[in-house]
Every structure is written in C-alpha cells, then in structure tokens.
Amino acid sequence: MEELIRKADILIESLPYIKEFYGETIVIKYGGHAMVDDELKFSFARDIVMMKYIGLNPVIVHGGGPQIGEMLKKLNIESHFVSGMRVTDKQTMNIVEMVLAGKVNKDIVSLININGGKAIGLSGKDGNLITAEKLYLKEGDGFVVTPEIIDLGHVGSVKKVDVEVLNNISKNFIPVIAPVGVGEDYQPYNINADLVAGSIATALKARKLILLTDVKGVLDKEGNLISTLTPEKIRMLKKDGTLTGGMIPKIDCALDAVQNGVAKAHIIDGRVSHSVLLEIFTDSGIGTQIRQ
C-alpha cells in the first residue's frame, strides 16, 4: 500500500506542471548515449508519447555523429576533423544525409510509433524548414592578424527557420527533425543539432529547450552541478575558465534561445532514464537550467 501511495504522490507532484505546460511547445535535442542504449531509447520514446498525450507539444531534433562515423568507416571513407567539426565533401554529405534523414530519423519515428505515438520524420529540406548558409571556420592564434579561413565543405549554420510546416504537423503529430538544411544555392548542409534545436525553439517561441548530453549538466571547478545559470553567471564562468570545450557551444546555443524568447533552456543528463520527464514534471528537476 505504501508503494501505491508513493506512486500517487508522484502523480500529484506532476499535476501543477502538467497544467502549466499544457499546450506549450517543448523542443528537445536528442543525442549522445540516450540514442545508442536500447533501454534508454525505448524510455525516451515512451516519455515523448506521454508528453503528447497529456497535452504538451514535443518537437524532437536529433544528432547522429557516431552513426555517421560508423557508416563512413564501413564504406572505407576516411573522416577528417578540424576543431571537432567534420570536413564534409560531396561524397561525405551524401552519406550524412542518408544516415541522418534516412536511418537515424526513421528509427526514432518508428520507436515513438511503436510506443503508441504518431511521429513524422522531417529534415530541414522538407517544406523549406531550414534554410542554411555555408559555415566557414576561422582558425589562428593571437599573433595572426588575419586568421586562416577554412572551408569545411557542406557544413552549414541556420540562416532561417520556416515553421509553417511544424505548426501544422505538431497539432496532431510529433515532429522528428534531422539537422540537414538546404542553402540558397540548393545544396544540402550538415548543421550542428544543438544549433538547429535552438533555432527551431526560438522560431516556435517554445516554452522550453532541452539539450540531452552525456554529463550531469554544467559543473563548477569542484565538479558540483550548477542548477541555474543566468547571462551574467555564464560570463563569469567563461572568464574564470570553468566553462571550456564542447560545453561552451551548448551554453551559447541555450543562452541565445533564452535571449530570443524561449522561457528556459535546460542541459540535462540523457544517460538518466526518464530524464526529460524528471526535468519537466518534478519539483527539483535535474541538470542545469539557463534563464534570463
């Protein structure tokens, strides 16, 4: 009986959050370990279906770097990286698009549908959802007056998001978006999934942007979780060297979304089962929230 009462208490705790977020759009960047562990994949799919049934509008943007690397390896195509970014020639872009918009996207759609949802897979090409522009990387040290400009090939950034197709689909379906855009030159571009998620959250005026990662959230220098970040706090952490490496672009993406109309952004641990539900529907939440 005590176990049943505990379960009822959990449901009651979630009630005010269900009321608060009913009808709201939640954009979730799905990636990392949560995409490769079978138990976590099914857990994530069920959580998304539950969110839809209780009145939220989840929009999923997914990554797929490891899956791309695995396919390129099978095809004996060598990968080259500059500052952690994959140099993407035309042949590699064909593989990227096949893996992201084909295999990975449809696997996620299938899992959601198997668990009772109704998902539709999209890429940025569909309905001109994502207009991309070519991304050039500038490299050079502090002694270089003119940094070297590196052409990464079919690597892009988001220029424009046209959400008309999402507004129509999300009424009845769960959109699952592969981070592939099309340029004004009609060429496809591979775009960082965090950036796509942030841009889509901003364009949809989402209530929340949630970035799934393989860490607890943002940690201080002692390794303790920082539960809340503001723009001023982020500036301080960058200045003192607490924020480094791959966490900086995630923080910048989240901060940009918050400063452009998204109520809150969250960086949470996708290795934790039901992490999205824990963040949205419990008093304590998990991970790090970014707010104004």
PDB file of C-alpha atoms in Angstrom:
ATOM      1  CA  MET A   1       0.000   0.000   0.000  1.00  0.00           C
ATOM      2  CA  GLU A   2       2.845   2.406   0.843  1.00  0.00           C
ATOM      3  CA  GLU A   3       4.308   1.860  -2.626  1.00  0.00           C
ATOM      4  CA  LEU A   4       0.962   2.664  -4.244  1.00  0.00           C
ATOM      5  CA  ILE A   5       0.629   5.837  -2.162  1.00  0.00           C
ATOM      6  CA  ARG A   6       4.172   6.869  -3.187  1.00  0.00           C
ATOM      7  CA  LYS A   7       3.204   6.470  -6.843  1.00  0.00           C
ATOM      8  CA  ALA A   8       0.086   8.564  -6.271  1.00  0.00           C
ATOM      9  CA  ASP A   9       2.208  11.267  -4.608  1.00  0.00           C
ATOM     10  CA  ILE A  10       4.439  11.388  -7.682  1.00  0.00           C
ATOM     11  CA  LEU A  11       1.397  11.899  -9.906  1.00  0.00           C
ATOM     12  CA  ILE A  12       0.113  14.668  -7.651  1.00  0.00           C
ATOM     13  CA  GLU A  13       3.523  16.385  -7.704  1.00  0.00           C
ATOM     14  CA  SER A  14       3.387  16.491 -11.509  1.00  0.00           C
ATOM     15  CA  LEU A  15      -0.132  17.983 -11.686  1.00  0.00           C
ATOM     16  CA  PRO A  16       0.803  21.698 -11.460  1.00  0.00           C
ATOM     17  CA  TYR A  17       3.449  21.229 -14.136  1.00  0.00           C
ATOM     18  CA  ILE A  18       1.008  19.431 -16.424  1.00  0.00           C
ATOM     19  CA  LYS A  19      -1.372  22.394 -16.017  1.00  0.00           C
ATOM     20  CA  GLU A  20       1.413  24.938 -16.546  1.00  0.00           C
ATOM     21  CA  PHE A  21       2.811  23.373 -19.716  1.00  0.00           C
ATOM     22  CA  TYR A  22      -0.445  22.164 -21.267  1.00  0.00           C
ATOM     23  CA  GLY A  23      -0.497  23.223 -24.919  1.00  0.00           C
ATOM     24  CA  GLU A  24       3.092  24.500 -24.776  1.00  0.00           C
ATOM     25  CA  THR A  25       5.877  23.544 -27.209  1.00  0.00           C
ATOM     26  CA  ILE A  26       8.948  21.797 -25.816  1.00  0.00           C
ATOM     27  CA  VAL A  27      11.911  21.404 -28.191  1.00  0.00           C
ATOM     28  CA  ILE A  28      14.244  18.549 -27.278  1.00  0.00           C
ATOM     29  CA  LYS A  29      17.662  17.922 -28.777  1.00  0.00           C
ATOM     30  CA  TYR A  30      18.088  14.140 -28.674  1.00  0.00           C
ATOM     31  CA  GLY A  31      21.632  12.809 -28.817  1.00  0.00           C
ATOM     32  CA  GLY A  32      24.510  11.150 -27.028  1.00  0.00           C
ATOM     33  CA  HIS A  33      24.218   7.911 -25.049  1.00  0.00           C
ATOM     34  CA  ALA A  34      20.416   8.181 -24.974  1.00  0.00           C
ATOM     35  CA  MET A  35      20.413   7.445 -28.718  1.00  0.00           C
ATOM     36  CA  VAL A  36      22.539   4.289 -28.608  1.00  0.00           C
ATOM     37  CA  ASP A  37      21.483   2.468 -25.423  1.00  0.00           C
ATOM     38  CA  ASP A  38      18.447   0.292 -26.236  1.00  0.00           C
ATOM     39  CA  GLU A  39      16.775   0.695 -22.838  1.00  0.00           C
ATOM     40  CA  LEU A  40      17.222   4.466 -22.903  1.00  0.00           C
ATOM     41  CA  LYS A  41      15.897   4.679 -26.478  1.00  0.00           C
ATOM     42  CA  PHE A  42      12.645   2.959 -25.522  1.00  0.00           C
ATOM     43  CA  SER A  43      12.410   5.014 -22.324  1.00  0.00           C
ATOM     44  CA  PHE A  44      12.816   8.244 -24.297  1.00  0.00           C
ATOM     45  CA  ALA A  45      10.189   7.227 -26.864  1.00  0.00           C
ATOM     46  CA  ARG A  46       7.635   6.391 -24.150  1.00  0.00           C
ATOM     47  CA  ASP A  47       8.318   9.680 -22.380  1.00  0.00           C
ATOM     48  CA  ILE A  48       7.702  11.654 -25.576  1.00  0.00           C
ATOM     49  CA  VAL A  49       4.451   9.785 -26.217  1.00  0.00           C
ATOM     50  CA  MET A  50       3.313  10.514 -22.657  1.00  0.00           C
ATOM     51  CA  MET A  51       4.093  14.213 -23.070  1.00  0.00           C
ATOM     52  CA  LYS A  52       1.939  14.349 -26.193  1.00  0.00           C
ATOM     53  CA  TYR A  53      -0.985  12.539 -24.570  1.00  0.00           C
ATOM     54  CA  ILE A  54      -1.104  14.896 -21.583  1.00  0.00           C
ATOM     55  CA  GLY A  55      -1.260  17.945 -23.806  1.00  0.00           C
ATOM     56  CA  LEU A  56       2.305  19.120 -24.474  1.00  0.00           C
ATOM     57  CA  ASN A  57       3.732  19.553 -27.971  1.00  0.00           C
ATOM     58  CA  PRO A  58       7.185  17.924 -28.089  1.00  0.00           C
ATOM     59  CA  VAL A  59       9.417  18.633 -31.096  1.00  0.00           C
ATOM     60  CA  ILE A  60      12.491  16.405 -31.451  1.00  0.00           C
ATOM     61  CA  VAL A  61      15.764  17.417 -33.138  1.00  0.00           C
ATOM     62  CA  HIS A  62      18.310  14.605 -33.244  1.00  0.00           C
ATOM     63  CA  GLY A  63      22.007  14.198 -33.819  1.00  0.00           C
ATOM     64  CA  GLY A  64      23.822  11.198 -35.249  1.00  0.00           C
ATOM     65  CA  GLY A  65      27.586  11.762 -35.338  1.00  0.00           C
ATOM     66  CA  PRO A  66      28.568   8.255 -34.168  1.00  0.00           C
ATOM     67  CA  GLN A  67      26.206   6.633 -36.661  1.00  0.00           C
ATOM     68  CA  ILE A  68      27.674   8.742 -39.486  1.00  0.00           C
ATOM     69  CA  GLY A  69      31.194   7.776 -38.443  1.00  0.00           C
ATOM     70  CA  GLU A  70      30.271   4.098 -38.348  1.00  0.00           C
ATOM     71  CA  MET A  71      28.791   4.192 -41.856  1.00  0.00           C
ATOM     72  CA  LEU A  72      31.767   6.078 -43.302  1.00  0.00           C
ATOM     73  CA  LYS A  73      34.071   3.504 -41.757  1.00  0.00           C
ATOM     74  CA  LYS A  74      32.086   0.650 -43.320  1.00  0.00           C
ATOM     75  CA  LEU A  75      32.400   2.343 -46.712  1.00  0.00           C
ATOM     76  CA  ASN A  76      36.138   2.963 -46.188  1.00  0.00           C
ATOM     77  CA  ILE A  77      35.672   6.720 -46.382  1.00  0.00           C
ATOM     78  CA  GLU A  78      38.137   8.487 -44.135  1.00  0.00           C
ATOM     79  CA  SER A  79      36.860  11.200 -41.800  1.00  0.00           C
ATOM     80  CA  HIS A  80      38.766  14.451 -41.292  1.00  0.00           C
ATOM     81  CA  PHE A  81      38.040  16.869 -38.451  1.00  0.00           C
ATOM     82  CA  VAL A  82      39.038  20.474 -37.852  1.00  0.00           C
ATOM     83  CA  SER A  83      38.396  21.809 -34.330  1.00  0.00           C
ATOM     84  CA  GLY A  84      35.993  18.918 -33.778  1.00  0.00           C
ATOM     85  CA  MET A  85      33.993  19.605 -36.953  1.00  0.00           C
ATOM     86  CA  ARG A  86      33.765  17.017 -39.716  1.00  0.00           C
ATOM     87  CA  VAL A  87      35.047  18.179 -43.100  1.00  0.00           C
ATOM     88  CA  THR A  88      32.152  17.249 -45.380  1.00  0.00           C
ATOM     89  CA  ASP A  89      32.776  16.902 -49.105  1.00  0.00           C
ATOM     90  CA  LYS A  90      30.009  15.971 -51.549  1.00  0.00           C
ATOM     91  CA  GLN A  91      30.500  12.222 -51.092  1.00  0.00           C
ATOM     92  CA  THR A  92      30.502  12.519 -47.310  1.00  0.00           C
ATOM     93  CA  MET A  93      27.426  14.761 -47.410  1.00  0.00           C
ATOM     94  CA  ASN A  94      25.543  12.068 -49.309  1.00  0.00           C
ATOM     95  CA  ILE A  95      26.333   9.621 -46.513  1.00  0.00           C
ATOM     96  CA  VAL A  96      25.470  12.185 -43.808  1.00  0.00           C
ATOM     97  CA  GLU A  97      22.081  12.828 -45.363  1.00  0.00           C
ATOM     98  CA  MET A  98      21.391   9.127 -45.862  1.00  0.00           C
ATOM     99  CA  VAL A  99      22.233   8.306 -42.233  1.00  0.00           C
ATOM    100  CA  LEU A 100      20.578  11.312 -40.553  1.00  0.00           C
ATOM    101  CA  ALA A 101      17.453  11.833 -42.652  1.00  0.00           C
ATOM    102  CA  GLY A 102      17.120   8.143 -43.504  1.00  0.00           C
ATOM    103  CA  LYS A 103      18.265   5.591 -40.964  1.00  0.00           C
ATOM    104  CA  VAL A 104      18.518   7.543 -37.691  1.00  0.00           C
ATOM    105  CA  ASN A 105      15.431   9.691 -38.242  1.00  0.00           C
ATOM    106  CA  LYS A 106      13.204   6.797 -39.205  1.00  0.00           C
ATOM    107  CA  ASP A 107      14.435   4.634 -36.322  1.00  0.00           C
ATOM    108  CA  ILE A 108      13.345   7.347 -33.863  1.00  0.00           C
ATOM    109  CA  VAL A 109      10.000   7.775 -35.639  1.00  0.00           C
ATOM    110  CA  SER A 110       9.425   4.017 -35.505  1.00  0.00           C
ATOM    111  CA  LEU A 111      10.202   3.802 -31.792  1.00  0.00           C
ATOM    112  CA  ILE A 112       7.746   6.588 -30.978  1.00  0.00           C
ATOM    113  CA  ASN A 113       5.057   4.982 -33.127  1.00  0.00           C
ATOM    114  CA  ILE A 114       5.665   1.535 -31.616  1.00  0.00           C
ATOM    115  CA  ASN A 115       5.091   3.040 -28.187  1.00  0.00           C
ATOM    116  CA  GLY A 116       1.703   4.465 -29.142  1.00  0.00           C
ATOM    117  CA  GLY A 117       2.604   7.860 -30.559  1.00  0.00           C
ATOM    118  CA  LYS A 118       2.217   9.368 -34.010  1.00  0.00           C
ATOM    119  CA  ALA A 119       5.533  10.747 -35.212  1.00  0.00           C
ATOM    120  CA  ILE A 120       6.565  12.163 -38.582  1.00  0.00           C
ATOM    121  CA  GLY A 121      10.182  12.378 -39.698  1.00  0.00           C
ATOM    122  CA  LEU A 122      11.485  15.521 -41.403  1.00  0.00           C
ATOM    123  CA  SER A 123      14.722  17.088 -42.485  1.00  0.00           C
ATOM    124  CA  GLY A 124      15.359  20.778 -42.972  1.00  0.00           C
ATOM    125  CA  LYS A 125      14.679  20.242 -46.669  1.00  0.00           C
ATOM    126  CA  ASP A 126      11.028  19.401 -46.090  1.00  0.00           C
ATOM    127  CA  GLY A 127       8.789  22.407 -46.617  1.00  0.00           C
ATOM    128  CA  ASN A 128      11.927  24.589 -46.707  1.00  0.00           C
ATOM    129  CA  LEU A 129      12.003  24.156 -42.956  1.00  0.00           C
ATOM    130  CA  ILE A 130      15.683  25.097 -42.539  1.00  0.00           C
ATOM    131  CA  THR A 131      17.492  27.461 -44.874  1.00  0.00           C
ATOM    132  CA  ALA A 132      21.205  27.009 -44.325  1.00  0.00           C
ATOM    133  CA  GLU A 133      24.257  29.039 -45.153  1.00  0.00           C
ATOM    134  CA  LYS A 134      27.759  27.766 -45.594  1.00  0.00           C
ATOM    135  CA  LEU A 135      29.864  27.801 -42.436  1.00  0.00           C
ATOM    136  CA  TYR A 136      33.492  28.852 -42.627  1.00  0.00           C
ATOM    137  CA  LEU A 137      35.826  28.149 -39.741  1.00  0.00           C
ATOM    138  CA  LYS A 138      38.330  30.826 -38.813  1.00  0.00           C
ATOM    139  CA  GLU A 139      41.475  29.492 -37.233  1.00  0.00           C
ATOM    140  CA  GLY A 140      44.526  31.312 -35.979  1.00  0.00           C
ATOM    141  CA  ASP A 141      46.313  32.203 -32.785  1.00  0.00           C
ATOM    142  CA  GLY A 142      46.555  35.574 -31.134  1.00  0.00           C
ATOM    143  CA  PHE A 143      49.589  36.515 -33.201  1.00  0.00           C
ATOM    144  CA  VAL A 144      47.840  36.066 -36.536  1.00  0.00           C
ATOM    145  CA  VAL A 145      46.397  39.324 -37.852  1.00  0.00           C
ATOM    146  CA  THR A 146      44.204  37.579 -40.424  1.00  0.00           C
ATOM    147  CA  PRO A 147      43.056  34.134 -39.256  1.00  0.00           C
ATOM    148  CA  GLU A 148      43.056  31.305 -41.750  1.00  0.00           C
ATOM    149  CA  ILE A 149      39.591  30.742 -43.227  1.00  0.00           C
ATOM    150  CA  ILE A 150      38.887  27.019 -43.587  1.00  0.00           C
ATOM    151  CA  ASP A 151      36.251  25.663 -45.963  1.00  0.00           C
ATOM    152  CA  LEU A 152      34.582  22.682 -44.275  1.00  0.00           C
ATOM    153  CA  GLY A 153      32.562  21.760 -47.350  1.00  0.00           C
ATOM    154  CA  HIS A 154      28.876  21.010 -46.787  1.00  0.00           C
ATOM    155  CA  VAL A 155      28.845  22.212 -43.182  1.00  0.00           C
ATOM    156  CA  GLY A 156      26.338  24.955 -42.502  1.00  0.00           C
ATOM    157  CA  SER A 157      24.643  27.170 -39.973  1.00  0.00           C
ATOM    158  CA  VAL A 158      20.969  28.104 -39.702  1.00  0.00           C
ATOM    159  CA  LYS A 159      20.011  31.187 -41.674  1.00  0.00           C
ATOM    160  CA  LYS A 160      16.231  30.908 -41.422  1.00  0.00           C
ATOM    161  CA  VAL A 161      13.567  28.602 -39.975  1.00  0.00           C
ATOM    162  CA  ASP A 162      10.146  28.466 -41.625  1.00  0.00           C
ATOM    163  CA  VAL A 163       7.903  26.881 -39.006  1.00  0.00           C
ATOM    164  CA  GLU A 164       4.671  26.765 -41.025  1.00  0.00           C
ATOM    165  CA  VAL A 165       5.097  23.051 -41.670  1.00  0.00           C
ATOM    166  CA  LEU A 166       5.785  22.389 -37.964  1.00  0.00           C
ATOM    167  CA  ASN A 167       2.787  24.431 -36.820  1.00  0.00           C
ATOM    168  CA  ASN A 168       0.552  22.285 -38.997  1.00  0.00           C
ATOM    169  CA  ILE A 169       2.132  18.939 -38.119  1.00  0.00           C
ATOM    170  CA  SER A 170       2.561  19.407 -34.365  1.00  0.00           C
ATOM    171  CA  LYS A 171      -1.176  19.771 -33.775  1.00  0.00           C
ATOM    172  CA  ASN A 172      -1.640  16.031 -34.231  1.00  0.00           C
ATOM    173  CA  PHE A 173       1.818  14.557 -34.714  1.00  0.00           C
ATOM    174  CA  ILE A 174       5.252  14.575 -33.106  1.00  0.00           C
ATOM    175  CA  PRO A 175       7.848  16.106 -35.480  1.00  0.00           C
ATOM    176  CA  VAL A 176      11.256  14.403 -35.523  1.00  0.00           C
ATOM    177  CA  ILE A 177      13.812  16.581 -37.328  1.00  0.00           C
ATOM    178  CA  ALA A 178      17.159  15.645 -38.862  1.00  0.00           C
ATOM    179  CA  PRO A 179      19.653  18.569 -38.795  1.00  0.00           C
ATOM    180  CA  VAL A 180      20.118  18.853 -42.541  1.00  0.00           C
ATOM    181  CA  GLY A 181      19.348  22.179 -44.200  1.00  0.00           C
ATOM    182  CA  VAL A 182      19.337  23.426 -47.761  1.00  0.00           C
ATOM    183  CA  GLY A 183      21.200  26.517 -48.903  1.00  0.00           C
ATOM    184  CA  GLU A 184      20.052  29.208 -51.279  1.00  0.00           C
ATOM    185  CA  ASP A 185      22.452  27.510 -53.682  1.00  0.00           C
ATOM    186  CA  TYR A 186      20.161  24.416 -53.391  1.00  0.00           C
ATOM    187  CA  GLN A 187      22.990  22.424 -51.817  1.00  0.00           C
ATOM    188  CA  PRO A 188      22.415  20.318 -48.665  1.00  0.00           C
ATOM    189  CA  TYR A 189      24.285  21.247 -45.482  1.00  0.00           C
ATOM    190  CA  ASN A 190      25.010  19.309 -42.322  1.00  0.00           C
ATOM    191  CA  ILE A 191      24.265  21.527 -39.286  1.00  0.00           C
ATOM    192  CA  ASN A 192      25.081  21.013 -35.610  1.00  0.00           C
ATOM    193  CA  ALA A 193      21.956  19.557 -33.969  1.00  0.00           C
ATOM    194  CA  ASP A 194      22.199  21.835 -30.907  1.00  0.00           C
ATOM    195  CA  LEU A 195      22.137  24.893 -33.168  1.00  0.00           C
ATOM    196  CA  VAL A 196      19.167  23.545 -35.112  1.00  0.00           C
ATOM    197  CA  ALA A 197      17.264  22.800 -31.891  1.00  0.00           C
ATOM    198  CA  GLY A 198      17.955  26.284 -30.552  1.00  0.00           C
ATOM    199  CA  SER A 199      16.901  27.961 -33.786  1.00  0.00           C
ATOM    200  CA  ILE A 200      13.698  25.927 -34.008  1.00  0.00           C
ATOM    201  CA  ALA A 201      12.858  26.612 -30.342  1.00  0.00           C
ATOM    202  CA  THR A 202      13.286  30.340 -30.974  1.00  0.00           C
ATOM    203  CA  ALA A 203      11.207  30.282 -34.166  1.00  0.00           C
ATOM    204  CA  LEU A 204       8.405  28.309 -32.477  1.00  0.00           C
ATOM    205  CA  LYS A 205       8.512  30.523 -29.366  1.00  0.00           C
ATOM    206  CA  ALA A 206       8.897  27.311 -27.375  1.00  0.00           C
ATOM    207  CA  ARG A 207       8.355  27.265 -23.627  1.00  0.00           C
ATOM    208  CA  LYS A 208      11.450  25.128 -23.126  1.00  0.00           C
ATOM    209  CA  LEU A 209      14.574  23.993 -24.970  1.00  0.00           C
ATOM    210  CA  ILE A 210      16.084  20.792 -23.566  1.00  0.00           C
ATOM    211  CA  LEU A 211      19.535  19.573 -24.639  1.00  0.00           C
ATOM    212  CA  LEU A 212      20.319  15.945 -23.775  1.00  0.00           C
ATOM    213  CA  THR A 213      24.013  15.358 -23.082  1.00  0.00           C
ATOM    214  CA  ASP A 214      26.316  12.721 -21.594  1.00  0.00           C
ATOM    215  CA  VAL A 215      27.111  14.758 -18.465  1.00  0.00           C
ATOM    216  CA  LYS A 216      25.058  15.773 -15.405  1.00  0.00           C
ATOM    217  CA  GLY A 217      24.839  19.346 -16.650  1.00  0.00           C
ATOM    218  CA  VAL A 218      27.166  22.301 -16.160  1.00  0.00           C
ATOM    219  CA  LEU A 219      29.683  21.628 -13.385  1.00  0.00           C
ATOM    220  CA  ASP A 220      31.746  24.033 -11.289  1.00  0.00           C
ATOM    221  CA  LYS A 221      35.504  23.622 -10.809  1.00  0.00           C
ATOM    222  CA  GLU A 222      34.917  21.202  -7.914  1.00  0.00           C
ATOM    223  CA  GLY A 223      32.702  19.023 -10.092  1.00  0.00           C
ATOM    224  CA  ASN A 224      29.436  20.065  -8.460  1.00  0.00           C
ATOM    225  CA  LEU A 225      26.316  20.579 -10.547  1.00  0.00           C
ATOM    226  CA  ILE A 226      25.300  24.196 -11.164  1.00  0.00           C
ATOM    227  CA  SER A 227      21.498  24.136 -11.098  1.00  0.00           C
ATOM    228  CA  THR A 228      20.826  27.610 -12.560  1.00  0.00           C
ATOM    229  CA  LEU A 229      22.738  29.901 -14.912  1.00  0.00           C
ATOM    230  CA  THR A 230      21.999  33.475 -15.947  1.00  0.00           C
ATOM    231  CA  PRO A 231      23.783  35.534 -18.637  1.00  0.00           C
ATOM    232  CA  GLU A 232      25.935  37.262 -16.008  1.00  0.00           C
ATOM    233  CA  LYS A 233      26.876  33.966 -14.360  1.00  0.00           C
ATOM    234  CA  ILE A 234      27.787  32.483 -17.745  1.00  0.00           C
ATOM    235  CA  ARG A 235      30.096  35.420 -18.478  1.00  0.00           C
ATOM    236  CA  MET A 236      31.822  34.881 -15.130  1.00  0.00           C
ATOM    237  CA  LEU A 237      32.271  31.142 -15.696  1.00  0.00           C
ATOM    238  CA  LYS A 238      33.761  31.728 -19.135  1.00  0.00           C
ATOM    239  CA  LYS A 239      36.124  34.347 -17.759  1.00  0.00           C
ATOM    240  CA  ASP A 240      37.444  32.155 -14.930  1.00  0.00           C
ATOM    241  CA  GLY A 241      37.838  29.099 -17.174  1.00  0.00           C
ATOM    242  CA  THR A 242      35.077  26.981 -15.628  1.00  0.00           C
ATOM    243  CA  LEU A 243      33.312  26.679 -18.983  1.00  0.00           C
ATOM    244  CA  THR A 244      35.555  25.043 -21.572  1.00  0.00           C
ATOM    245  CA  GLY A 245      35.496  22.806 -24.621  1.00  0.00           C
ATOM    246  CA  GLY A 246      32.287  21.374 -26.024  1.00  0.00           C
ATOM    247  CA  MET A 247      30.120  22.775 -23.242  1.00  0.00           C
ATOM    248  CA  ILE A 248      30.632  26.356 -24.485  1.00  0.00           C
ATOM    249  CA  PRO A 249      28.707  25.981 -27.775  1.00  0.00           C
ATOM    250  CA  LYS A 250      25.875  24.215 -25.911  1.00  0.00           C
ATOM    251  CA  ILE A 251      25.688  27.027 -23.381  1.00  0.00           C
ATOM    252  CA  ASP A 252      25.834  29.655 -26.149  1.00  0.00           C
ATOM    253  CA  CYS A 253      23.051  27.887 -28.036  1.00  0.00           C
ATOM    254  CA  ALA A 254      20.869  27.714 -24.917  1.00  0.00           C
ATOM    255  CA  LEU A 255      21.591  31.316 -23.940  1.00  0.00           C
ATOM    256  CA  ASP A 256      20.819  32.589 -27.439  1.00  0.00           C
ATOM    257  CA  ALA A 257      17.441  30.810 -27.343  1.00  0.00           C
ATOM    258  CA  VAL A 258      16.595  32.267 -23.922  1.00  0.00           C
ATOM    259  CA  GLN A 259      17.558  35.763 -25.030  1.00  0.00           C
ATOM    260  CA  ASN A 260      15.318  35.417 -28.070  1.00  0.00           C
ATOM    261  CA  GLY A 261      12.049  34.388 -26.497  1.00  0.00           C
ATOM    262  CA  VAL A 262      12.408  30.838 -25.153  1.00  0.00           C
ATOM    263  CA  ALA A 263      11.369  30.897 -21.479  1.00  0.00           C
ATOM    264  CA  LYS A 264      14.039  28.466 -20.227  1.00  0.00           C
ATOM    265  CA  ALA A 265      16.697  26.155 -21.598  1.00  0.00           C
ATOM    266  CA  HIS A 266      17.973  23.042 -19.855  1.00  0.00           C
ATOM    267  CA  ILE A 267      21.120  20.951 -20.225  1.00  0.00           C
ATOM    268  CA  ILE A 268      20.405  17.523 -18.727  1.00  0.00           C
ATOM    269  CA  ASP A 269      21.912  14.052 -18.493  1.00  0.00           C
ATOM    270  CA  GLY A 270      20.421  11.819 -21.178  1.00  0.00           C
ATOM    271  CA  ARG A 271      22.012   8.770 -19.533  1.00  0.00           C
ATOM    272  CA  VAL A 272      19.377   9.009 -16.787  1.00  0.00           C
ATOM    273  CA  SER A 273      16.190   7.103 -17.570  1.00  0.00           C
ATOM    274  CA  HIS A 274      13.156   9.414 -17.942  1.00  0.00           C
ATOM    275  CA  SER A 275      15.434  12.461 -17.687  1.00  0.00           C
ATOM    276  CA  VAL A 276      13.086  14.667 -19.737  1.00  0.00           C
ATOM    277  CA  LEU A 277      10.101  13.870 -17.521  1.00  0.00           C
ATOM    278  CA  LEU A 278      12.152  14.412 -14.370  1.00  0.00           C
ATOM    279  CA  GLU A 279      13.197  17.836 -15.608  1.00  0.00           C
ATOM    280  CA  ILE A 280       9.733  18.997 -16.616  1.00  0.00           C
ATOM    281  CA  PHE A 281       7.390  17.403 -14.095  1.00  0.00           C
ATOM    282  CA  THR A 282       9.207  17.293 -10.739  1.00  0.00           C
ATOM    283  CA  ASP A 283       9.871  19.995  -8.150  1.00  0.00           C
ATOM    284  CA  SER A 284      13.644  19.506  -8.068  1.00  0.00           C
ATOM    285  CA  GLY A 285      14.324  18.778 -11.744  1.00  0.00           C
ATOM    286  CA  ILE A 286      17.752  17.638 -12.888  1.00  0.00           C
ATOM    287  CA  GLY A 287      20.606  19.203 -14.801  1.00  0.00           C
ATOM    288  CA  THR A 288      21.253  22.899 -15.370  1.00  0.00           C
ATOM    289  CA  GLN A 289      18.656  25.474 -16.354  1.00  0.00           C
ATOM    290  CA  ILE A 290      19.533  28.661 -18.249  1.00  0.00           C
ATOM    291  CA  ARG A 291      17.217  31.622 -17.774  1.00  0.00           C
ATOM    292  CA  GLN A 292      17.252  35.395 -18.042  1.00  0.00           C
TER     293      GLN A 292
END
